[in-house]
Short mmCIF file of C-alpha atoms in Angstrom, two decimals:
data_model
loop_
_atom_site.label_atom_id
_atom_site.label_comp_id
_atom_site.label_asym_id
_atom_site.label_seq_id
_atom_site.Cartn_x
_atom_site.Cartn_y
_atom_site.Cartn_z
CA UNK A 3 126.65 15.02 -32.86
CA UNK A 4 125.98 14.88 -36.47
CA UNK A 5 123.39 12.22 -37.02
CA UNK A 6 119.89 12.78 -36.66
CA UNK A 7 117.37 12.09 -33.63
CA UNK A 8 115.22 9.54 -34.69
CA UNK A 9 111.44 9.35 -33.98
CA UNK A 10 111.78 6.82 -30.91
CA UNK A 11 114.65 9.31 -29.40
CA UNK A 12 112.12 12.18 -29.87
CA UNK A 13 109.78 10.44 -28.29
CA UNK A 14 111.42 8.97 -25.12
CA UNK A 15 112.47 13.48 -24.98
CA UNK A 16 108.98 13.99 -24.52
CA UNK A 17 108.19 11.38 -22.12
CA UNK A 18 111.07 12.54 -19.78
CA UNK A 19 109.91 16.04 -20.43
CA UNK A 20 106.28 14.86 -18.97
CA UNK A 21 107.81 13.51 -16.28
CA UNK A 22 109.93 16.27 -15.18
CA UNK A 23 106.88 18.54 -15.88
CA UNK A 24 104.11 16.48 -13.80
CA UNK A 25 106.63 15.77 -11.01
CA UNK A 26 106.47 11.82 -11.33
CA UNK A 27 107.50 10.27 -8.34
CA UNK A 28 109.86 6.78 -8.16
CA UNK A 29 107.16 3.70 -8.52
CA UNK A 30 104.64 5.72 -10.31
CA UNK A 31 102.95 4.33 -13.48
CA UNK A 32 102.72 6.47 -16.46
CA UNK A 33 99.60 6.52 -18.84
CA UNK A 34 99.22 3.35 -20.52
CA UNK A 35 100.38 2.80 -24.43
CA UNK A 36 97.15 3.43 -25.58
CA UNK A 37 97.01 7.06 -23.77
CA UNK A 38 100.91 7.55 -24.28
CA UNK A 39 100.33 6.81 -28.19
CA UNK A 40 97.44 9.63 -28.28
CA UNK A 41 99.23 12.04 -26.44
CA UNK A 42 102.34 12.25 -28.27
CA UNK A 43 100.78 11.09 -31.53
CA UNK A 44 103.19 8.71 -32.42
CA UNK A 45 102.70 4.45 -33.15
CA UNK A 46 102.54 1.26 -30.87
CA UNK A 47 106.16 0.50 -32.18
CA UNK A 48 107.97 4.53 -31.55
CA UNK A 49 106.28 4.66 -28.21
CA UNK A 50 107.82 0.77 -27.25
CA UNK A 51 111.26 2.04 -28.62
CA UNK A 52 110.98 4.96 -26.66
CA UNK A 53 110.21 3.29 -23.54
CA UNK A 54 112.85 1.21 -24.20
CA UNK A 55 115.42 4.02 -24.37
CA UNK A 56 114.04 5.73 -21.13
CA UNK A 57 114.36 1.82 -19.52
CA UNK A 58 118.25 1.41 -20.31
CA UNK A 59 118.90 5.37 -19.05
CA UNK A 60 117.07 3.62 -16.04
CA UNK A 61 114.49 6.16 -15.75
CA UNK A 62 111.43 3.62 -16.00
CA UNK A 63 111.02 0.03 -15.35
CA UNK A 64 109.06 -1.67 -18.42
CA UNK A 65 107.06 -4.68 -16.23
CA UNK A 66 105.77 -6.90 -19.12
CA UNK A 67 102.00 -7.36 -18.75
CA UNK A 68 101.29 -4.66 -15.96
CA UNK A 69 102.65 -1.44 -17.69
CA UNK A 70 105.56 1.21 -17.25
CA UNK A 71 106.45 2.68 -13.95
CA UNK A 72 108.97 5.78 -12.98
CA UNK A 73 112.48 3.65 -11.73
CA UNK A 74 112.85 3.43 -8.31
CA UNK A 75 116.90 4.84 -9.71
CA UNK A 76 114.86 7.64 -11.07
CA UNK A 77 117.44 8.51 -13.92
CA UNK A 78 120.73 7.52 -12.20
CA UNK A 79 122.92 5.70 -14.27
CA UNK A 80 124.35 2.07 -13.14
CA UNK A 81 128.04 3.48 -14.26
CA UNK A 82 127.98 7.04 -14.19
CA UNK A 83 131.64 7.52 -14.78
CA UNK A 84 132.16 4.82 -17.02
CA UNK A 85 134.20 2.91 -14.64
CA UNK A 86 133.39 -0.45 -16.18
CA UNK A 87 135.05 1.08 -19.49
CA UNK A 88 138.41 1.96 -17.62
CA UNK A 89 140.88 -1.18 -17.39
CA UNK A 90 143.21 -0.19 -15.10
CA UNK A 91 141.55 -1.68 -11.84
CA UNK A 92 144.15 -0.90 -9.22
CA UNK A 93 144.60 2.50 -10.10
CA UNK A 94 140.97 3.09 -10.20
CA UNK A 95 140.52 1.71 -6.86
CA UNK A 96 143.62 3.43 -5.14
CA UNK A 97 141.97 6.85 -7.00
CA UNK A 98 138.62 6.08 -5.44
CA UNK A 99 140.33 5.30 -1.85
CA UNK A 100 142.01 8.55 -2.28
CA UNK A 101 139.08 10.59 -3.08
CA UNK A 102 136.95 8.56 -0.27
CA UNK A 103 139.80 9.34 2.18
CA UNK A 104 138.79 12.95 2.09
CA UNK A 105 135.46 13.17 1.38
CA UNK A 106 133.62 10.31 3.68
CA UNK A 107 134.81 11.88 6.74
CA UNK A 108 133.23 15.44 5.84
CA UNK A 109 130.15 13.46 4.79
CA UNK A 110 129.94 11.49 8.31
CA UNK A 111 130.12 15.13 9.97
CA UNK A 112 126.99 16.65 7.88
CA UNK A 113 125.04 13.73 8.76
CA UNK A 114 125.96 13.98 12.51
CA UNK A 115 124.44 17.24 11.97
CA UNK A 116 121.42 16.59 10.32
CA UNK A 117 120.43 12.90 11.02
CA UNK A 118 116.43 12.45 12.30
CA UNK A 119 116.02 9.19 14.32
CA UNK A 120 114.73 7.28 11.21
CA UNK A 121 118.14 8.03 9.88
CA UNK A 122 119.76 6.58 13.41
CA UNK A 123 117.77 3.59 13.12
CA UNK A 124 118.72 2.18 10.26
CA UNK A 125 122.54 2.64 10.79
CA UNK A 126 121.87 0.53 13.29
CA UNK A 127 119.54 -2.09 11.97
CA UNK A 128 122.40 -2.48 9.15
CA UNK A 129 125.71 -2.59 11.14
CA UNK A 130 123.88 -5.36 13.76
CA UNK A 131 123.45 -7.32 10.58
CA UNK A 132 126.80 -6.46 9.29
CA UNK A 133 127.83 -7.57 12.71
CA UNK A 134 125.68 -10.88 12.43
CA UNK A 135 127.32 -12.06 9.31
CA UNK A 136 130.83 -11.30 10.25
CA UNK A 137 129.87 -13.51 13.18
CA UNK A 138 128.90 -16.33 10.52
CA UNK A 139 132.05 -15.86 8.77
CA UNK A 140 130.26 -14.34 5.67
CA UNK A 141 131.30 -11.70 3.54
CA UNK A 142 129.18 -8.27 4.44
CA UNK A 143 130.17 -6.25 1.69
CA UNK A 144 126.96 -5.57 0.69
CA UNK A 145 126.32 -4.78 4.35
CA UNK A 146 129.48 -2.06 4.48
CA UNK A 147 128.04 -0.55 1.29
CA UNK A 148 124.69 -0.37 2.59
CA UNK A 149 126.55 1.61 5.73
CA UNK A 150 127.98 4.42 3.51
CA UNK A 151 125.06 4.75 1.65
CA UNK A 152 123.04 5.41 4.69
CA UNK A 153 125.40 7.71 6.20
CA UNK A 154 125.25 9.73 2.76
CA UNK A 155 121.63 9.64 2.87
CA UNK A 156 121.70 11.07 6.60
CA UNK A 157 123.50 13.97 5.39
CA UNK A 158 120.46 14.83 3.43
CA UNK A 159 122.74 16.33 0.24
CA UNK A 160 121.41 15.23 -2.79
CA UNK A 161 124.77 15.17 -4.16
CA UNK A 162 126.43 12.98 -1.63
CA UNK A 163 123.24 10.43 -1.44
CA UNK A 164 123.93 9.93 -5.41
CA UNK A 165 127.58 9.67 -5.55
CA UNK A 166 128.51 7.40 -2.44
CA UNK A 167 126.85 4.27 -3.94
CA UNK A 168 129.67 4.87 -6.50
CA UNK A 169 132.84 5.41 -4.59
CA UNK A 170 132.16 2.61 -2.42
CA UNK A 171 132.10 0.10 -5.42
CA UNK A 172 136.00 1.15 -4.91
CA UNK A 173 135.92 -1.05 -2.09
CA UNK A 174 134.11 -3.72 -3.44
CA UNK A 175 136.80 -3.91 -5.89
CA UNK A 176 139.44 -4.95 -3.11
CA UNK A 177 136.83 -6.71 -0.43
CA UNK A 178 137.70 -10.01 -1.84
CA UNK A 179 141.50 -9.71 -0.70
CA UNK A 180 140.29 -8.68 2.64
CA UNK A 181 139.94 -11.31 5.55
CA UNK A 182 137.31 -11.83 8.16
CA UNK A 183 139.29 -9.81 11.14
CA UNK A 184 139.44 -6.59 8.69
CA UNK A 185 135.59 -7.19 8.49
CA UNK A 186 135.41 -7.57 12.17
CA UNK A 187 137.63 -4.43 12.56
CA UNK A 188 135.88 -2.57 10.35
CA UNK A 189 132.48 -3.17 12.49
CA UNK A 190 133.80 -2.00 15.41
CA UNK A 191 135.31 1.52 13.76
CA UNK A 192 131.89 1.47 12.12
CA UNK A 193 130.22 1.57 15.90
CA UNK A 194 132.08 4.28 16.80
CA UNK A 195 131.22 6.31 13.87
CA UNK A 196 128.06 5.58 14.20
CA UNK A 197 128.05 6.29 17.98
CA UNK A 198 129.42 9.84 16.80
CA UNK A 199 126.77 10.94 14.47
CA UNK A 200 124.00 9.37 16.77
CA UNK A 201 125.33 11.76 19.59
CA UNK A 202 126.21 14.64 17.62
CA UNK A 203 129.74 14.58 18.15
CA UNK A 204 130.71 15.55 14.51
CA UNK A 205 134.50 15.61 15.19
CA UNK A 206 134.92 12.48 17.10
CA UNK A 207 132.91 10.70 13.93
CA UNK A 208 134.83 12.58 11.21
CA UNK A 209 138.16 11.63 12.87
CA UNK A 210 137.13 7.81 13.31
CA UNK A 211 136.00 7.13 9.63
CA UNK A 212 138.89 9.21 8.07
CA UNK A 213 141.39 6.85 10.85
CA UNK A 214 139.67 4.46 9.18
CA UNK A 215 139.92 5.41 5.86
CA UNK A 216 143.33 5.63 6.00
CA UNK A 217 143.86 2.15 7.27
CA UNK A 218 141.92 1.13 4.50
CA UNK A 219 144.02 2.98 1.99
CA UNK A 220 147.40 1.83 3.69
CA UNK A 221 146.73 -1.61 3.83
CA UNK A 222 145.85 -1.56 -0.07
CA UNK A 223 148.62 0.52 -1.12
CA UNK A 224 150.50 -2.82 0.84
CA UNK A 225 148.33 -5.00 -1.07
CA UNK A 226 149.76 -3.18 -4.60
CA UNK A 227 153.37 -3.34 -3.04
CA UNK A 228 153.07 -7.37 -2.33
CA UNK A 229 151.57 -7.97 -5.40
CA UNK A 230 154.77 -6.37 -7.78
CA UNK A 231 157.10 -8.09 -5.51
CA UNK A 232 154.95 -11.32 -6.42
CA UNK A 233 155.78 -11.05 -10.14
CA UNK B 29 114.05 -6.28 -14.19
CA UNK B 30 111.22 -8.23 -15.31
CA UNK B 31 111.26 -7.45 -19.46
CA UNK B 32 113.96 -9.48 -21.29
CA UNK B 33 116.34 -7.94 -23.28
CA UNK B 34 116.12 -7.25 -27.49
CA UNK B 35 118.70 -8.60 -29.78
CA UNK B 36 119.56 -4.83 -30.16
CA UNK B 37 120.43 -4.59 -26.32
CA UNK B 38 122.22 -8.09 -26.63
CA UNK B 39 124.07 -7.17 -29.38
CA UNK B 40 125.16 -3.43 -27.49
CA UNK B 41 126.56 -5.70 -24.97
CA UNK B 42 128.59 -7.77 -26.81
CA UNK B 43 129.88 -4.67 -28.54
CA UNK B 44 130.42 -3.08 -25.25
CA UNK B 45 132.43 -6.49 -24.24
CA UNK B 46 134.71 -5.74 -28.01
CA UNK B 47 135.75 -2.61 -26.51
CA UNK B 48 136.66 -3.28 -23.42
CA UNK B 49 138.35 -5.90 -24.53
CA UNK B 50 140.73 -4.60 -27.27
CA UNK B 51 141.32 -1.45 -25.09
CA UNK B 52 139.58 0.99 -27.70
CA UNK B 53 140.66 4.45 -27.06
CA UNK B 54 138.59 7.47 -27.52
CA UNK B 55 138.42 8.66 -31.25
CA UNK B 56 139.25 5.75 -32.66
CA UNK B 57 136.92 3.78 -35.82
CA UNK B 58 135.54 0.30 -35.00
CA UNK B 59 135.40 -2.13 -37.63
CA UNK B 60 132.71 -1.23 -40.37
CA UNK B 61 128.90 -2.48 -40.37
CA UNK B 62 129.26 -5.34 -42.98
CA UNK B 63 132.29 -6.56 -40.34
CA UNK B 64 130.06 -6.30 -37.10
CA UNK B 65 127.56 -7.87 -38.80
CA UNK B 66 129.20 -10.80 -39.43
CA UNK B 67 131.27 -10.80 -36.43
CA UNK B 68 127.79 -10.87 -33.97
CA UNK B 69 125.71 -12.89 -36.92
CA UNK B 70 123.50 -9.65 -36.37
CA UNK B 71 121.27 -8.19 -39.44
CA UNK B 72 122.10 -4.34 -40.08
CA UNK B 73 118.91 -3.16 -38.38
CA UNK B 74 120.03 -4.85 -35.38
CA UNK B 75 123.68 -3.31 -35.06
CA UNK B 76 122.38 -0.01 -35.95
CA UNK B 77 119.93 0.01 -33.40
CA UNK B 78 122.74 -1.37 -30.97
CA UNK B 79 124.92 1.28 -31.80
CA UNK B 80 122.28 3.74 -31.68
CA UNK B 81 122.13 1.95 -27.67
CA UNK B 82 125.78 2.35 -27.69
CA UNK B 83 125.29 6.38 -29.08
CA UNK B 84 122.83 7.08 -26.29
CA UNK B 85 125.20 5.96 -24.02
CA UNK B 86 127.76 7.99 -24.77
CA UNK B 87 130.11 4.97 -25.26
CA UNK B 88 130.41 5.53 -29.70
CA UNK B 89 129.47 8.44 -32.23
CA UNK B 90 128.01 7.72 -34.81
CA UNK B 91 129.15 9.63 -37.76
CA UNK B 92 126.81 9.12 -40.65
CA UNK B 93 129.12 8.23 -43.90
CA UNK B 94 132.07 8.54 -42.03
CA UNK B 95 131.51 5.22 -39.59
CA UNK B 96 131.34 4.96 -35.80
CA UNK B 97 133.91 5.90 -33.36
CA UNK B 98 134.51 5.82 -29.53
CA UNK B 99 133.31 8.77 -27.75
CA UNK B 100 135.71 11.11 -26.32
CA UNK B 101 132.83 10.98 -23.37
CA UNK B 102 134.03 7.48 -23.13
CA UNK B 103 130.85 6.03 -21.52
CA UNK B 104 130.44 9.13 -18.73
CA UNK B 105 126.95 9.74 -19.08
CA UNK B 106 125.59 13.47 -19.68
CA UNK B 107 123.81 13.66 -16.76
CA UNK B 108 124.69 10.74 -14.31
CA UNK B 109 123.12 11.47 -11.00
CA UNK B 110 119.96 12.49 -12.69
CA UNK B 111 119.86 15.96 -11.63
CA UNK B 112 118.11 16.84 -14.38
CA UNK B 113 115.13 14.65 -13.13
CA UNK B 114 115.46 17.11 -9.83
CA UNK B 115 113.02 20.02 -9.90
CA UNK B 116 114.33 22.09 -7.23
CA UNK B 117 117.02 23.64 -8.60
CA UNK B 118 117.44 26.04 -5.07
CA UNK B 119 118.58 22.83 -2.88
CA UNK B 120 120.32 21.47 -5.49
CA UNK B 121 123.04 24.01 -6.04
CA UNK B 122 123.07 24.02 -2.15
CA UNK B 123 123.88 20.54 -2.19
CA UNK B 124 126.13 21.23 -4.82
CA UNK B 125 128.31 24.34 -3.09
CA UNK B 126 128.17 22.02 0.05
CA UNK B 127 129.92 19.25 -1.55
CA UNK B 128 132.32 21.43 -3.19
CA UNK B 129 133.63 23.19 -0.72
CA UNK B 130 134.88 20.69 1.21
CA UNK B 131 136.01 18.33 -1.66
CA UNK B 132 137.53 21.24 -4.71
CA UNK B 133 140.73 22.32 -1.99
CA UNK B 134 141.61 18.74 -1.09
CA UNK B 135 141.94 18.06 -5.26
CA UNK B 136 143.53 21.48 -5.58
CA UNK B 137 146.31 20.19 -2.84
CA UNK B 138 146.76 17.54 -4.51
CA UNK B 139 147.19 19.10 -7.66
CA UNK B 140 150.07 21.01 -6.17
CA UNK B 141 151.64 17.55 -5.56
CA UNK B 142 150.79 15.52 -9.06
CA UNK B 143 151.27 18.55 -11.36
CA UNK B 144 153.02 18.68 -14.52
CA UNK B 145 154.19 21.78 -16.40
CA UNK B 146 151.40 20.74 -19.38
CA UNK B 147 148.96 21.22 -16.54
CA UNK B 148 150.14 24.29 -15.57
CA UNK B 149 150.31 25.90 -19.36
CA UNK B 150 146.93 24.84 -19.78
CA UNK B 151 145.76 26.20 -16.27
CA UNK B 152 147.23 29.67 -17.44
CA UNK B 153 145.78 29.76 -20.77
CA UNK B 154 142.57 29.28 -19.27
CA UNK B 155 142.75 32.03 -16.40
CA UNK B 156 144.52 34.69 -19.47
CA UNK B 157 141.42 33.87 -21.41
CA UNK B 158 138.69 34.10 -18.40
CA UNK B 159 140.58 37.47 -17.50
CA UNK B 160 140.08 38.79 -21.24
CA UNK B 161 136.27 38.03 -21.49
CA UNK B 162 136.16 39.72 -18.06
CA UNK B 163 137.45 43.22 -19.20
CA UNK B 164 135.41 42.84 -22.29
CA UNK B 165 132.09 42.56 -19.81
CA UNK B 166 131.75 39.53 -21.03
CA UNK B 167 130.36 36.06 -19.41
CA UNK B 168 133.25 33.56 -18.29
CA UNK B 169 131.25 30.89 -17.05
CA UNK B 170 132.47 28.19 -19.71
CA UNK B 171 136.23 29.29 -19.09
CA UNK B 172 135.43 28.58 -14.86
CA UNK B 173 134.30 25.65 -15.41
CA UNK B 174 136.94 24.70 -17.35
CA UNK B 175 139.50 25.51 -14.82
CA UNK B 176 137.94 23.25 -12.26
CA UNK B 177 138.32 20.97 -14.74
CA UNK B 178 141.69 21.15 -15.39
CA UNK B 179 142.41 21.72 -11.71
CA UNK B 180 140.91 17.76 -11.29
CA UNK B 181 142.69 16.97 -14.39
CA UNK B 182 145.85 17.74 -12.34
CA UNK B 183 145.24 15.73 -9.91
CA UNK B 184 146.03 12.87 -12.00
CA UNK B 185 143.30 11.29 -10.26
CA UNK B 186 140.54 9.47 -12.43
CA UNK B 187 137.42 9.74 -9.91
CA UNK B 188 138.37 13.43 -9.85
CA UNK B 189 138.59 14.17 -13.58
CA UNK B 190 135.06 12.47 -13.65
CA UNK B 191 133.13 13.80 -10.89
CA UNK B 192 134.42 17.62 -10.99
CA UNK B 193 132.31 18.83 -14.32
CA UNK B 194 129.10 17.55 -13.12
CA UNK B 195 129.89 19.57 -9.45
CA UNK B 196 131.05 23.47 -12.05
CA UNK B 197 127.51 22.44 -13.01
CA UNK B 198 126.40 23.73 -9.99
CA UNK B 199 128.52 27.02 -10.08
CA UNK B 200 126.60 27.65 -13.49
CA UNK B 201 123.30 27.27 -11.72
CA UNK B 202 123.61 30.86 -10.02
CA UNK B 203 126.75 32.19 -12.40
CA UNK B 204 123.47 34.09 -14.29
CA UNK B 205 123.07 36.31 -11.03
CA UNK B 206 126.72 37.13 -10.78
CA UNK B 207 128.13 40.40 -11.41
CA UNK B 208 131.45 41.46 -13.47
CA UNK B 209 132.99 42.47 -10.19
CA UNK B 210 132.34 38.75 -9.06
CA UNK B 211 134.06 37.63 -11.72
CA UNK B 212 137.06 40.22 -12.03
CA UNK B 213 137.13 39.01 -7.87
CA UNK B 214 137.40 35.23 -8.93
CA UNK B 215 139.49 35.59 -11.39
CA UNK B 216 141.88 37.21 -8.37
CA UNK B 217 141.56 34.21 -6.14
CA UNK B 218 142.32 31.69 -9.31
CA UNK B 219 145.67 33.17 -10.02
CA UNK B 220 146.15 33.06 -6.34
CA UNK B 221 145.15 29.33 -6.60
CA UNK B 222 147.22 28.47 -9.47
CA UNK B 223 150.12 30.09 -8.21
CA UNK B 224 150.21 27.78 -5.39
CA UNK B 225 149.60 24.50 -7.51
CA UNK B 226 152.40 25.68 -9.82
CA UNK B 227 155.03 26.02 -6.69
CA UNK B 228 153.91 23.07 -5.05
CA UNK B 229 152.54 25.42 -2.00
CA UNK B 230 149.62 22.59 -1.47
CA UNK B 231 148.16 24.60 1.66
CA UNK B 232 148.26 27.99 0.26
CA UNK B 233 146.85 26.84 -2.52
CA UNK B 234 144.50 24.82 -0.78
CA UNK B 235 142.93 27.46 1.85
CA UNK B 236 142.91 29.89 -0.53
CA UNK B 237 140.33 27.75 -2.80
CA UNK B 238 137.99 27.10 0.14
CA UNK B 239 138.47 30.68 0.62
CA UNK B 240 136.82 31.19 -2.54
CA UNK B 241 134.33 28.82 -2.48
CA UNK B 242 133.20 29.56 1.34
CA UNK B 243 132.99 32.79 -0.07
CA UNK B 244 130.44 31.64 -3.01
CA UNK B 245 128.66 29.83 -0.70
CA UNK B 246 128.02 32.19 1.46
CA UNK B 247 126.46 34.45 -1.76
CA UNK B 248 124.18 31.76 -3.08
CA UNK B 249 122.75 31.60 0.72
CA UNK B 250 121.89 35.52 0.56
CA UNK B 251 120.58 34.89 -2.76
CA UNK B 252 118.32 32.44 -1.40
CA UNK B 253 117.53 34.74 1.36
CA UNK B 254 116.80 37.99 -0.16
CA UNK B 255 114.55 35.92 -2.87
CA UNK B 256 112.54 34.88 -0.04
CA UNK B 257 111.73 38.13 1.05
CA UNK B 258 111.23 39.43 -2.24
CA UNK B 259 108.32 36.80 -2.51
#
């Protein structure tokens, strides 16, 4: 890096450096402008650049009129890997699937490990609504995601609670080419994973979501196949 | 989001949108400030401070008097999951050795498969070079990581090349309370490793990383252990 940090940059260092130092916790506010200005000695304008900064690394929230809070993403970027950057959709997808293939199963067995009841609970709460909308004939995408992010969360790894969100937007990619059976098919394997970590049986769960998995995986790699006999 | 977005952020969009677009690769110039200007209808203090977005990013460089180029970090953020923002660094590299040793020997067996004998060269350089700074005492920590690195790069698999530096983060963590003979051993079990990529032996290869890593993991814990007696 050759140019030079400006003021603003400097600035929004210092914030995050307060933050990290006073432990700020997701939803907190910070000091107000006023305060922020004195502490760090710096103008209305630097201090509004720097929040700004901090805001698009998605480490605060700027609410106009009420002040600036710690973000609830507290410092995780939207595209960590640059994804969005990277063209080459199907072959980012059939990477991801790959990489989920083997590493979702492991993930399901730590959480049948170390879920709490909480953790149980809302598995639950989220496939019966999965479940609900499949009945409706509506997409529940959001729903499966929200499933794999719980799971990761249930295997109380830091690392695994922060990267699923981002693997599964592997599946989003392909959801749309999926019909409502593979939804309803997907619920059901879902139930028996979850059934598996609820009970502790960390095998029986790790072997029903990498089965799963892998019909997920084939049935794309089928999807890639139709599609260059198409053209 | 309840703040609306500057011109600047706006105009680091649209930018964003140009690259994407036109398929810029890493390294390479994008059109000059007078031609962005006019291109967006943006004022120069705008599209510097939108590059400056861009910069922060990691998406351009900005090279002062030279121009503006794509980052070789291509838009993979420095710190994506925000560990930084984590204070306990104990649980972290946990996490971290957790994660790894169950997801580092499936990307080494695949490796094996997707190898090519560029990957290999490069693989060897690495381990001749972490084997020198080892019988000159010295600390290998950056040539380890590197290996993982090119062990993912491999793999030919994109989510892999990604995700694998942030993990050797984790190995860095505790590489401070290593000793020589750690590294001299590791060293051992990488030539053992690569050996197995380079003739396709995907299990040998394979075990013989978790091996390793099991074995790491199992020194970090007595670390923990004997520090909380110490205390």
């Amino acid at each position: 890096m050759t140019s030079k940090k400006t003021l603003a940059e400097k600035t929004a260092e210092a914030i995050k450096a307060m933050i990290q130092k006073d432990h700020y916790e997701p939803g907190q506010k910070l000091p107000t402008e006023k305060e922020l200005c004195e502490m760090l000695n710096v103008g209305r304008n630097t201090l509004r650049e720097a929040e700004r900064i901090l805001q698009s690394h998605n480490i605060v929230t700027i609410r106009q009129g009420s002040g600036t809070y710690i973000s609830e993403k507290y410092g995780v970027a939207d595209d960590p890997f640059g994804f969005d950057m990277y063209p080459d959709h199907n072959r980012l997808t059939g990477d991801i699937l790959e990489v989920l293939a083997f590493m979702e199963p492991e993930i399901v067995a730590i959480a049948a490990e170390k879920r709490d009841q909480h953790d149980i609970e809302r598995m639950e709460d989220c496939l019966n609504q999965m479940a609900q909308k499949v009945d409706q004939g509506l997409s529940c995408i959001d729903e499966e995601c929200e499933f794999y992010r719980l799971i990761a969360d249930s295997s109380h790894n830091i690392v695994m609670e922060r990267m699923t969100p981002l693997l599964t937007q592997g599946i989003r990619f392909f959801a749309s080419t999926l019909q409502q059976k593979d939804f309803l098919y997907a619920t059901r394997n879902y139930r028996q994973v979850l059934s598996g970590i609820k009970h502790q049986k960390a095998v029986d769960a790790k072997l029903t979501m990498s089965y799963h998995l892998l019909f997920l995986r084939r049935q794309y790699l089928e999807l890639l196949q139709r599609a260059s006999i198409d053209y």
